[in-house]
Amino acid sequence: MPEVSTVDTVACVGAGVIGGGWVAHFLARGYRVRAWDPAPDAAAKLGRLVDAAWPALTSLGLAEGASRDAITVAGTLAEAVEGAGFVQESAPEDLPLKQKLLADIDAVTPAGVVVASSTSGYGMTEMQVAAKTPERLVVGHPFNPPYLIPLVEVVGGKLTAPWAVTWASEFYRHVGKTVITMDHEVPGFIANRLQEALWREALHMVANGEATVEQIDTAITDGPGLRWPVQGPMLTFHLAGGEGGMAHMLDHFGPSLKAPWTRLEAPELTTELRNAVVDGCEDAAAPRAIADLVAERDRAIIAVQRAVGEARRG
């Protein structure tokens, strides 16, 4: 396998919204990109996607040598992966299609090159079944738009070699991504499961006439959503416990977990779960004290509010 820092060409298979977003991201980071998509109008669509993303990427700052024109739309899959040090697949969410496509990519990609799938739900174990060298296949799940949202969740399947997961995680970090390397396959990964829970509850509230679409969006954008760019739900509740942190939060409000505030069934708050959450919050917060976290949160919320206000005013 190539050294992460020596890769200068990336192949992007699939040129829809996600695939096109990956293309824009890699171009902005100074890579040459070889793209392939079987759709007859793929090149034109890809051009429009990159054009739309480029002003934001330019505003954020392009890597030295980055060029909007460093892209080649290949005529075949084999041409696309030729010379690439990494392959990102972003085909539609269709399991038989992905199984065949990943096998096809595997068949024409040089040995040792890691192939990642942008799938938002399928596990690599179920997608790698037809590949001859499945050990180099991983999931590299991005969030739309991939050229702006930093998170990528990386996880292998049962036939994936550990080196491929490690290599992909290092490569994504090298290209400016925030990486969560998962130890185990979880349906929907981590972030999708979290946002799906919120999404389902929102749909329940609209269906039951409990809240309007506008109320739901305002509840998040002007409520807890302002805190989440700074601290996720765990540290947010860590601060809700005051000086006692998460331990006080769970011991004081633990029984309310059973309150019928959601259609989702609450887990049993066992001692093991309580301690895992408390210890995790203290590890994540360290070395910052509660007061440090509060000050950090408040500064960031003010900055986010100002930035959003300026963006809305144009």
mmCIF file of C-alpha atoms in Angstrom, residues 8-10 23 26-28 30-35 50 54 65-73:
data_model
loop_
_atom_site.group_PDB
_atom_site.id
_atom_site.type_symbol
_atom_site.label_atom_id
_atom_site.label_comp_id
_atom_site.label_asym_id
_atom_site.label_seq_id
_atom_site.Cartn_x
_atom_site.Cartn_y
_atom_site.Cartn_z
ATOM 1 C CA ASP A 8 -1.480 12.497 -5.280
ATOM 2 C CA THR A 9 -4.362 11.029 -7.264
ATOM 3 C CA VAL A 10 -7.772 9.896 -6.009
ATOM 4 C CA VAL A 23 -14.438 15.373 -5.903
ATOM 5 C CA PHE A 26 -10.068 16.358 -2.987
ATOM 6 C CA LEU A 27 -9.538 19.020 -5.670
ATOM 7 C CA ALA A 28 -9.470 21.734 -3.003
ATOM 8 C CA GLY A 30 -4.612 19.744 -4.087
ATOM 9 C CA TYR A 31 -5.207 16.239 -5.440
ATOM 10 C CA ARG A 32 -5.708 15.127 -8.986
ATOM 11 C CA VAL A 33 -9.102 13.446 -9.244
ATOM 12 C CA ARG A 34 -10.153 10.795 -11.716
ATOM 13 C CA ALA A 35 -13.950 10.410 -11.706
ATOM 14 C CA VAL A 50 -17.780 21.480 -8.381
ATOM 15 C CA TRP A 54 -15.671 26.073 -5.341
ATOM 16 C CA GLY A 65 -1.447 23.947 -6.128
ATOM 17 C CA ALA A 66 -5.159 23.141 -5.851
ATOM 18 C CA SER A 67 -6.973 23.523 -9.132
ATOM 19 C CA ARG A 68 -10.582 23.295 -10.157
ATOM 20 C CA ASP A 69 -9.303 21.808 -13.420
ATOM 21 C CA ALA A 70 -7.305 18.911 -11.938
ATOM 22 C CA ILE A 71 -10.112 16.522 -12.726
ATOM 23 C CA THR A 72 -10.408 13.876 -15.387
ATOM 24 C CA VAL A 73 -13.752 12.275 -16.151
#
